mmCIF file of C-alpha atoms in Angstrom:
data_model
loop_
_atom_site.group_PDB
_atom_site.id
_atom_site.type_symbol
_atom_site.label_atom_id
_atom_site.label_comp_id
_atom_site.label_asym_id
_atom_site.label_seq_id
_atom_site.Cartn_x
_atom_site.Cartn_y
_atom_site.Cartn_z
ATOM 1 C CA UNK A 1 90.963 120.258 103.415
ATOM 2 C CA UNK A 2 92.938 117.067 102.972
ATOM 3 C CA UNK A 3 96.712 116.990 102.529
ATOM 4 C CA UNK A 4 96.226 115.936 98.899
ATOM 5 C CA UNK A 5 93.880 118.839 98.269
ATOM 6 C CA UNK A 6 96.311 121.251 99.912
ATOM 7 C CA UNK A 7 99.182 120.061 97.723
ATOM 8 C CA UNK A 8 97.255 120.276 94.464
ATOM 9 C CA UNK A 9 95.770 123.638 95.466
ATOM 10 C CA UNK A 10 99.273 124.963 96.042
ATOM 11 C CA UNK A 11 100.377 123.762 92.605
ATOM 12 C CA UNK A 12 97.310 125.023 90.759
ATOM 13 C CA UNK A 13 96.973 128.221 92.731
ATOM 14 C CA UNK A 14 100.375 129.823 92.356
ATOM 15 C CA UNK A 15 101.928 128.148 89.368
ATOM 16 C CA UNK A 16 104.676 126.498 91.418
ATOM 17 C CA UNK A 17 106.361 123.560 89.811
ATOM 18 C CA UNK A 18 105.571 120.301 91.645
ATOM 19 C CA UNK A 19 108.543 118.163 92.644
ATOM 20 C CA UNK A 20 109.190 115.951 89.653
ATOM 21 C CA UNK A 21 109.564 112.230 90.091
ATOM 22 C CA UNK A 22 111.764 110.121 87.892
ATOM 23 C CA UNK A 23 108.625 108.952 86.108
ATOM 24 C CA UNK A 24 106.368 105.953 86.503
ATOM 25 C CA UNK A 25 108.425 104.119 83.943
ATOM 26 C CA UNK A 26 111.551 104.264 86.097
ATOM 27 C CA UNK A 27 112.215 101.601 88.769
ATOM 28 C CA UNK A 28 112.541 104.128 91.607
ATOM 29 C CA UNK A 29 109.058 105.569 91.176
ATOM 30 C CA UNK A 30 106.518 105.137 93.958
ATOM 31 C CA UNK A 31 102.860 106.057 94.214
ATOM 32 C CA UNK A 32 103.854 108.973 96.455
ATOM 33 C CA UNK A 33 105.461 110.607 93.413
ATOM 34 C CA UNK A 34 102.092 111.031 91.721
ATOM 35 C CA UNK A 35 100.707 114.553 91.748
ATOM 36 C CA UNK A 36 97.580 114.425 93.961
ATOM 37 C CA UNK A 37 94.315 115.631 92.512
ATOM 38 C CA UNK A 38 91.249 117.092 94.096
ATOM 39 C CA UNK A 39 88.577 114.514 94.915
ATOM 40 C CA UNK A 40 85.421 114.545 92.852
ATOM 41 C CA UNK A 41 82.929 117.169 93.909
ATOM 42 C CA UNK A 42 80.425 116.265 91.199
ATOM 43 C CA UNK A 43 78.908 113.173 92.756
ATOM 44 C CA UNK A 44 78.891 111.258 96.008
ATOM 45 C CA UNK A 45 79.109 107.540 96.726
ATOM 46 C CA UNK A 46 75.388 107.017 96.112
ATOM 47 C CA UNK A 47 75.490 108.598 92.654
ATOM 48 C CA UNK A 48 76.927 107.250 89.429
ATOM 49 C CA UNK A 49 79.804 108.824 87.542
ATOM 50 C CA UNK A 50 78.615 107.331 84.243
ATOM 51 C CA UNK A 51 75.124 106.068 83.447
ATOM 52 C CA UNK A 52 73.810 104.856 80.092
ATOM 53 C CA UNK A 53 70.138 104.041 79.640
ATOM 54 C CA UNK A 54 68.562 102.407 76.596
ATOM 55 C CA UNK A 55 71.427 103.209 74.233
ATOM 56 C CA UNK A 56 70.921 102.219 70.609
ATOM 57 C CA UNK A 57 73.145 103.217 67.724
ATOM 58 C CA UNK A 58 72.228 102.819 64.068
ATOM 59 C CA UNK A 59 73.978 103.767 60.845
ATOM 60 C CA UNK A 60 71.970 104.333 57.678
ATOM 61 C CA UNK A 61 73.479 104.037 54.208
ATOM 62 C CA UNK A 62 71.844 103.425 50.862
ATOM 63 C CA UNK A 63 68.514 102.562 52.385
ATOM 64 C CA UNK A 64 70.068 99.994 54.703
ATOM 65 C CA UNK A 65 70.100 100.246 58.485
ATOM 66 C CA UNK A 66 72.922 98.705 60.489
ATOM 67 C CA UNK A 67 72.387 98.424 64.226
ATOM 68 C CA UNK A 68 75.744 98.723 65.991
ATOM 69 C CA UNK A 69 74.532 98.922 69.597
ATOM 70 C CA UNK A 70 71.220 97.991 71.152
ATOM 71 C CA UNK A 71 69.652 97.973 74.608
ATOM 72 C CA UNK A 72 72.773 99.203 76.397
ATOM 73 C CA UNK A 73 72.249 99.931 80.090
ATOM 74 C CA UNK A 74 75.364 100.569 82.152
ATOM 75 C CA UNK A 75 76.176 102.270 85.461
ATOM 76 C CA UNK A 76 79.695 103.063 86.674
ATOM 77 C CA UNK A 77 80.409 104.351 90.172
ATOM 78 C CA UNK A 78 82.879 107.148 91.011
ATOM 79 C CA UNK A 79 86.476 106.191 91.694
ATOM 80 C CA UNK A 80 86.289 102.802 89.993
ATOM 81 C CA UNK A 81 87.993 101.103 87.064
ATOM 82 C CA UNK A 82 85.586 99.653 84.501
ATOM 83 C CA UNK A 83 86.793 97.525 81.604
ATOM 84 C CA UNK A 84 84.866 97.141 78.371
ATOM 85 C CA UNK A 85 85.943 93.940 76.638
ATOM 86 C CA UNK A 86 84.880 91.973 73.592
ATOM 87 C CA UNK A 87 86.025 90.873 70.139
ATOM 88 C CA UNK A 88 86.960 93.307 67.383
ATOM 89 C CA UNK A 89 83.908 94.816 65.717
ATOM 90 C CA UNK A 90 81.658 94.285 68.724
ATOM 91 C CA UNK A 91 80.981 98.009 69.184
ATOM 92 C CA UNK A 92 83.359 98.811 72.047
ATOM 93 C CA UNK A 93 84.884 101.961 70.574
ATOM 94 C CA UNK A 94 81.469 103.163 69.406
ATOM 95 C CA UNK A 95 80.075 102.736 72.911
ATOM 96 C CA UNK A 96 83.082 104.502 74.433
ATOM 97 C CA UNK A 97 82.591 107.387 71.983
ATOM 98 C CA UNK A 98 78.929 107.675 72.937
ATOM 99 C CA UNK A 99 79.673 107.577 76.659
ATOM 100 C CA UNK A 100 82.305 110.267 76.114
ATOM 101 C CA UNK A 101 79.982 112.553 74.186
ATOM 102 C CA UNK A 102 81.884 112.246 70.903
ATOM 103 C CA UNK A 103 79.027 110.444 69.148
ATOM 104 C CA UNK A 104 75.301 110.934 69.705
ATOM 105 C CA UNK A 105 73.226 107.751 70.079
ATOM 106 C CA UNK A 106 70.216 107.074 67.899
ATOM 107 C CA UNK A 107 68.199 106.497 71.071
ATOM 108 C CA UNK A 108 68.855 106.575 74.791
ATOM 109 C CA UNK A 109 70.474 108.850 77.339
ATOM 110 C CA UNK A 110 73.955 109.231 78.796
ATOM 111 C CA UNK A 111 74.514 110.903 82.156
ATOM 112 C CA UNK A 112 78.014 111.924 83.235
ATOM 113 C CA UNK A 113 78.578 113.390 86.700
ATOM 114 C CA UNK A 114 74.813 113.867 87.040
ATOM 115 C CA UNK A 115 74.555 115.753 83.742
ATOM 116 C CA UNK A 116 72.486 114.334 80.880
ATOM 117 C CA UNK A 117 74.932 115.046 78.077
ATOM 118 C CA UNK A 118 72.471 113.921 75.410
ATOM 119 C CA UNK A 119 70.434 117.045 76.218
ATOM 120 C CA UNK A 120 73.329 119.501 75.911
ATOM 121 C CA UNK A 121 73.892 121.788 72.942
ATOM 122 C CA UNK A 122 77.018 121.117 70.864
ATOM 123 C CA UNK A 123 78.775 124.083 72.454
ATOM 124 C CA UNK A 124 77.935 123.088 76.024
ATOM 125 C CA UNK A 125 78.817 119.463 75.306
ATOM 126 C CA UNK A 126 82.230 120.505 73.974
ATOM 127 C CA UNK A 127 82.864 122.521 77.135
ATOM 128 C CA UNK A 128 81.727 119.629 79.318
ATOM 129 C CA UNK A 129 84.118 117.227 77.579
ATOM 130 C CA UNK A 130 86.983 119.701 77.807
ATOM 131 C CA UNK A 131 86.726 120.153 81.559
ATOM 132 C CA UNK A 132 85.550 116.730 82.713
ATOM 133 C CA UNK A 133 86.942 113.989 80.453
ATOM 134 C CA UNK A 134 90.469 112.929 79.626
ATOM 135 C CA UNK A 135 90.513 110.873 76.417
ATOM 136 C CA UNK A 136 93.206 108.381 75.430
ATOM 137 C CA UNK A 137 92.744 107.511 71.761
ATOM 138 C CA UNK A 138 94.261 104.594 69.872
ATOM 139 C CA UNK A 139 95.378 106.967 67.122
ATOM 140 C CA UNK A 140 97.136 109.325 69.590
ATOM 141 C CA UNK A 141 95.666 112.484 67.916
ATOM 142 C CA UNK A 142 98.795 114.560 68.492
ATOM 143 C CA UNK A 143 99.825 117.692 66.578
ATOM 144 C CA UNK A 144 102.946 116.872 64.566
ATOM 145 C CA UNK A 145 104.108 120.500 64.537
ATOM 146 C CA UNK A 146 104.098 120.751 68.344
ATOM 147 C CA UNK A 147 106.537 119.270 70.841
ATOM 148 C CA UNK A 148 105.390 116.728 73.416
ATOM 149 C CA UNK A 149 105.197 119.488 76.017
ATOM 150 C CA UNK A 150 103.249 121.778 73.703
ATOM 151 C CA UNK A 151 100.764 119.022 72.817
ATOM 152 C CA UNK A 152 99.846 118.775 76.486
ATOM 153 C CA UNK A 153 100.081 122.473 77.314
ATOM 154 C CA UNK A 154 97.794 123.534 74.468
ATOM 155 C CA UNK A 155 94.995 121.376 75.896
ATOM 156 C CA UNK A 156 95.498 122.915 79.331
ATOM 157 C CA UNK A 157 95.454 126.449 77.934
ATOM 158 C CA UNK A 158 92.105 125.680 76.305
ATOM 159 C CA UNK A 159 90.842 125.012 79.838
ATOM 160 C CA UNK A 160 91.968 128.453 80.965
ATOM 161 C CA UNK A 161 95.300 127.481 82.515
ATOM 162 C CA UNK A 162 97.955 130.187 82.209
ATOM 163 C CA UNK A 163 100.778 129.391 79.741
ATOM 164 C CA UNK A 164 103.561 129.099 82.332
ATOM 165 C CA UNK A 165 101.504 126.873 84.590
ATOM 166 C CA UNK A 166 100.340 124.783 81.615
ATOM 167 C CA UNK A 167 103.941 124.135 80.612
ATOM 168 C CA UNK A 168 104.915 123.199 84.173
ATOM 169 C CA UNK A 169 102.061 120.723 84.483
ATOM 170 C CA UNK A 170 102.815 119.302 81.038
ATOM 171 C CA UNK A 171 106.413 118.672 82.102
ATOM 172 C CA UNK A 172 105.196 117.026 85.300
ATOM 173 C CA UNK A 173 103.021 114.510 83.477
ATOM 174 C CA UNK A 174 105.688 113.770 80.898
ATOM 175 C CA UNK A 175 107.955 112.836 83.806
ATOM 176 C CA UNK A 176 105.196 110.648 85.224
ATOM 177 C CA UNK A 177 104.952 108.636 82.010
ATOM 178 C CA UNK A 178 108.714 108.398 81.649
ATOM 179 C CA UNK A 179 109.194 110.925 78.859
ATOM 180 C CA UNK A 180 110.877 113.794 80.655
ATOM 181 C CA UNK A 181 113.806 113.521 78.260
ATOM 182 C CA UNK A 182 111.477 113.743 75.237
ATOM 183 C CA UNK A 183 109.722 116.957 76.266
ATOM 184 C CA UNK A 184 111.012 118.907 73.261
ATOM 185 C CA UNK A 185 110.586 116.128 70.703
ATOM 186 C CA UNK A 186 107.822 116.285 68.096
ATOM 187 C CA UNK A 187 105.571 113.262 67.340
ATOM 188 C CA UNK A 188 107.322 112.366 64.030
ATOM 189 C CA UNK A 189 110.489 111.813 66.077
ATOM 190 C CA UNK A 190 108.812 109.584 68.672
ATOM 191 C CA UNK A 191 108.061 105.872 68.555
ATOM 192 C CA UNK A 192 104.488 104.597 68.643
ATOM 193 C CA UNK A 193 104.791 103.747 72.326
ATOM 194 C CA UNK A 194 106.215 107.161 73.140
ATOM 195 C CA UNK A 195 103.404 108.906 71.269
ATOM 196 C CA UNK A 196 100.911 106.819 73.220
ATOM 197 C CA UNK A 197 102.482 107.949 76.483
ATOM 198 C CA UNK A 198 102.309 111.608 75.412
ATOM 199 C CA UNK A 199 98.611 111.056 74.689
ATOM 200 C CA UNK A 200 98.169 109.495 78.131
ATOM 201 C CA UNK A 201 99.935 112.421 79.809
ATOM 202 C CA UNK A 202 97.681 114.854 77.936
ATOM 203 C CA UNK A 203 94.577 112.990 79.104
ATOM 204 C CA UNK A 204 95.683 113.090 82.739
ATOM 205 C CA UNK A 205 96.752 116.745 82.765
ATOM 206 C CA UNK A 206 94.200 119.117 84.216
ATOM 207 C CA UNK A 207 92.855 116.488 86.622
ATOM 208 C CA UNK A 208 89.638 115.494 84.804
ATOM 209 C CA UNK A 209 87.307 113.373 86.961
ATOM 210 C CA UNK A 210 86.679 110.934 84.086
ATOM 211 C CA UNK A 211 89.320 109.065 82.073
ATOM 212 C CA UNK A 212 88.178 107.222 78.934
ATOM 213 C CA UNK A 213 90.801 105.079 77.252
ATOM 214 C CA UNK A 214 90.658 103.083 74.017
ATOM 215 C CA UNK A 215 93.304 100.329 74.163
ATOM 216 C CA UNK A 216 95.776 102.487 76.146
ATOM 217 C CA UNK A 217 98.413 99.731 76.260
ATOM 218 C CA UNK A 218 98.128 98.568 72.635
ATOM 219 C CA UNK A 219 101.266 100.379 71.428
ATOM 220 C CA UNK A 220 103.318 99.732 74.573
ATOM 221 C CA UNK A 221 105.776 97.027 75.568
ATOM 222 C CA UNK A 222 105.085 94.933 78.673
ATOM 223 C CA UNK A 223 106.984 97.204 81.084
ATOM 224 C CA UNK A 224 105.428 100.424 79.809
ATOM 225 C CA UNK A 225 101.956 98.885 79.619
ATOM 226 C CA UNK A 226 102.222 97.687 83.192
ATOM 227 C CA UNK A 227 103.296 101.150 84.360
ATOM 228 C CA UNK A 228 100.382 102.823 82.552
ATOM 229 C CA UNK A 229 97.863 100.528 84.213
ATOM 230 C CA UNK A 230 99.494 101.141 87.596
ATOM 231 C CA UNK A 231 99.182 104.882 87.059
ATOM 232 C CA UNK A 232 95.501 104.630 86.094
ATOM 233 C CA UNK A 233 94.838 102.391 89.109
ATOM 234 C CA UNK A 234 96.463 104.932 91.415
ATOM 235 C CA UNK A 235 94.326 107.719 89.991
ATOM 236 C CA UNK A 236 91.139 105.730 90.525
ATOM 237 C CA UNK A 237 91.905 104.279 93.944
ATOM 238 C CA UNK A 238 93.696 107.180 95.612
ATOM 239 C CA UNK A 239 92.418 110.225 93.756
ATOM 240 C CA UNK A 240 88.772 109.382 93.057
ATOM 241 C CA UNK A 241 88.892 109.436 89.283
ATOM 242 C CA UNK A 242 86.671 107.120 87.266
ATOM 243 C CA UNK A 243 88.422 105.098 84.556
ATOM 244 C CA UNK A 244 86.583 103.463 81.644
ATOM 245 C CA UNK A 245 88.910 101.411 79.502
ATOM 246 C CA UNK A 246 88.382 99.474 76.266
ATOM 247 C CA UNK A 247 90.817 96.579 76.026
ATOM 248 C CA UNK A 248 91.411 93.179 74.457
ATOM 249 C CA UNK A 249 93.794 92.199 77.233
ATOM 250 C CA UNK A 250 92.154 89.694 79.615
ATOM 251 C CA UNK A 251 94.881 90.113 82.231
ATOM 252 C CA UNK A 252 94.045 93.766 82.805
ATOM 253 C CA UNK A 253 90.730 92.670 84.317
ATOM 254 C CA UNK A 254 92.692 91.568 87.383
ATOM 255 C CA UNK A 255 93.063 95.232 88.367
ATOM 256 C CA UNK A 256 89.520 96.287 87.440
ATOM 257 C CA UNK A 257 86.590 96.807 89.775
ATOM 258 C CA UNK A 258 84.107 95.729 87.108
ATOM 259 C CA UNK A 259 84.282 94.157 83.659
ATOM 260 C CA UNK A 260 81.602 94.491 80.994
ATOM 261 C CA UNK A 261 81.628 92.206 77.967
ATOM 262 C CA UNK A 262 80.203 93.424 74.660
ATOM 263 C CA UNK A 263 79.445 91.204 71.690
ATOM 264 C CA UNK A 264 77.371 91.909 68.577
ATOM 265 C CA UNK A 265 76.423 95.290 69.998
ATOM 266 C CA UNK A 266 74.900 93.903 73.182
ATOM 267 C CA UNK A 267 76.115 93.566 76.745
ATOM 268 C CA UNK A 268 76.612 89.939 77.710
ATOM 269 C CA UNK A 269 76.144 88.106 81.032
ATOM 270 C CA UNK A 270 79.132 88.230 83.371
ATOM 271 C CA UNK A 271 79.784 84.487 83.095
ATOM 272 C CA UNK A 272 80.555 84.982 79.402
ATOM 273 C CA UNK A 273 83.847 86.539 80.496
ATOM 274 C CA UNK A 274 85.185 83.161 81.565
ATOM 275 C CA UNK A 275 85.077 82.100 77.933
ATOM 276 C CA UNK A 276 86.781 85.218 76.595
ATOM 277 C CA UNK A 277 90.473 84.865 75.761
ATOM 278 C CA UNK A 278 90.947 87.384 72.946
ATOM 279 C CA UNK A 279 94.097 89.404 72.335
ATOM 280 C CA UNK A 280 97.693 89.131 73.446
ATOM 281 C CA UNK A 281 98.516 90.457 76.897
ATOM 282 C CA UNK A 282 100.991 93.257 77.408
ATOM 283 C CA UNK A 283 101.142 92.564 81.143
ATOM 284 C CA UNK A 284 103.267 89.889 82.751
ATOM 285 C CA UNK A 285 101.925 87.164 85.018
ATOM 286 C CA UNK A 286 103.158 88.962 88.130
ATOM 287 C CA UNK A 287 100.890 91.985 87.606
ATOM 288 C CA UNK A 288 99.411 92.578 91.088
ATOM 289 C CA UNK A 289 95.810 92.361 92.129
ATOM 290 C CA UNK A 290 93.976 95.659 92.513
ATOM 291 C CA UNK A 291 94.166 97.016 96.046
#
């Protein structure tokens, strides 16, 4: 067992509170402050974490058929950061929703961690998503009646985590995203950027092997956005999580392992990326290259 596995096993096994850092949004934070997670046991280096084959998505209304996605074939390896870029309306969020098992494609198959999720029943698919995917939505999707801590803890309790342990882990991740002092605040009393960080903490809690993020930095200022990307990079590079991120920010591709460009519902050749300059960056020019 690795040191990282021993530390996370100790935390998960006995409900002990991990040593809290000052948060990834504080200057003193280092990568060593991040709670280690268990490495993926679902797939090895020769297997894909995410695989889409022949994906097509159509919407029918009033006798008309609108094709949103067509001929999508995509493979993403474990422990990598994959960006999905393209102009607004190109189908990025739809594709992310299909890859995450939220939407069912008209045709094609999606395999996550060697499981064909397009063949699962609704109940089994819901359980698969719960235990294997951390979602970061643009709309936050927080419960207004719950505090920041409770919004995270309730998701953990759905996974079978005991209430005390769920609260401890929720507090840990709030510290990691710089919101330790907002633990008892409810969403109506948080700014848009703060709500986004609560949503990010919720997605990371429970150590899911897959992180799927839709514009995770859109509501954040440059400093907070940079810290979020650093955190996601650490999870991928040091803790073997796979990160799929939809973004308009061309500078984020400097930290990605792979970039896929989508336009008019189709994947485009890699050289098309050189021509893409959409969106305003939230990251400064000094954002480091991926290790």
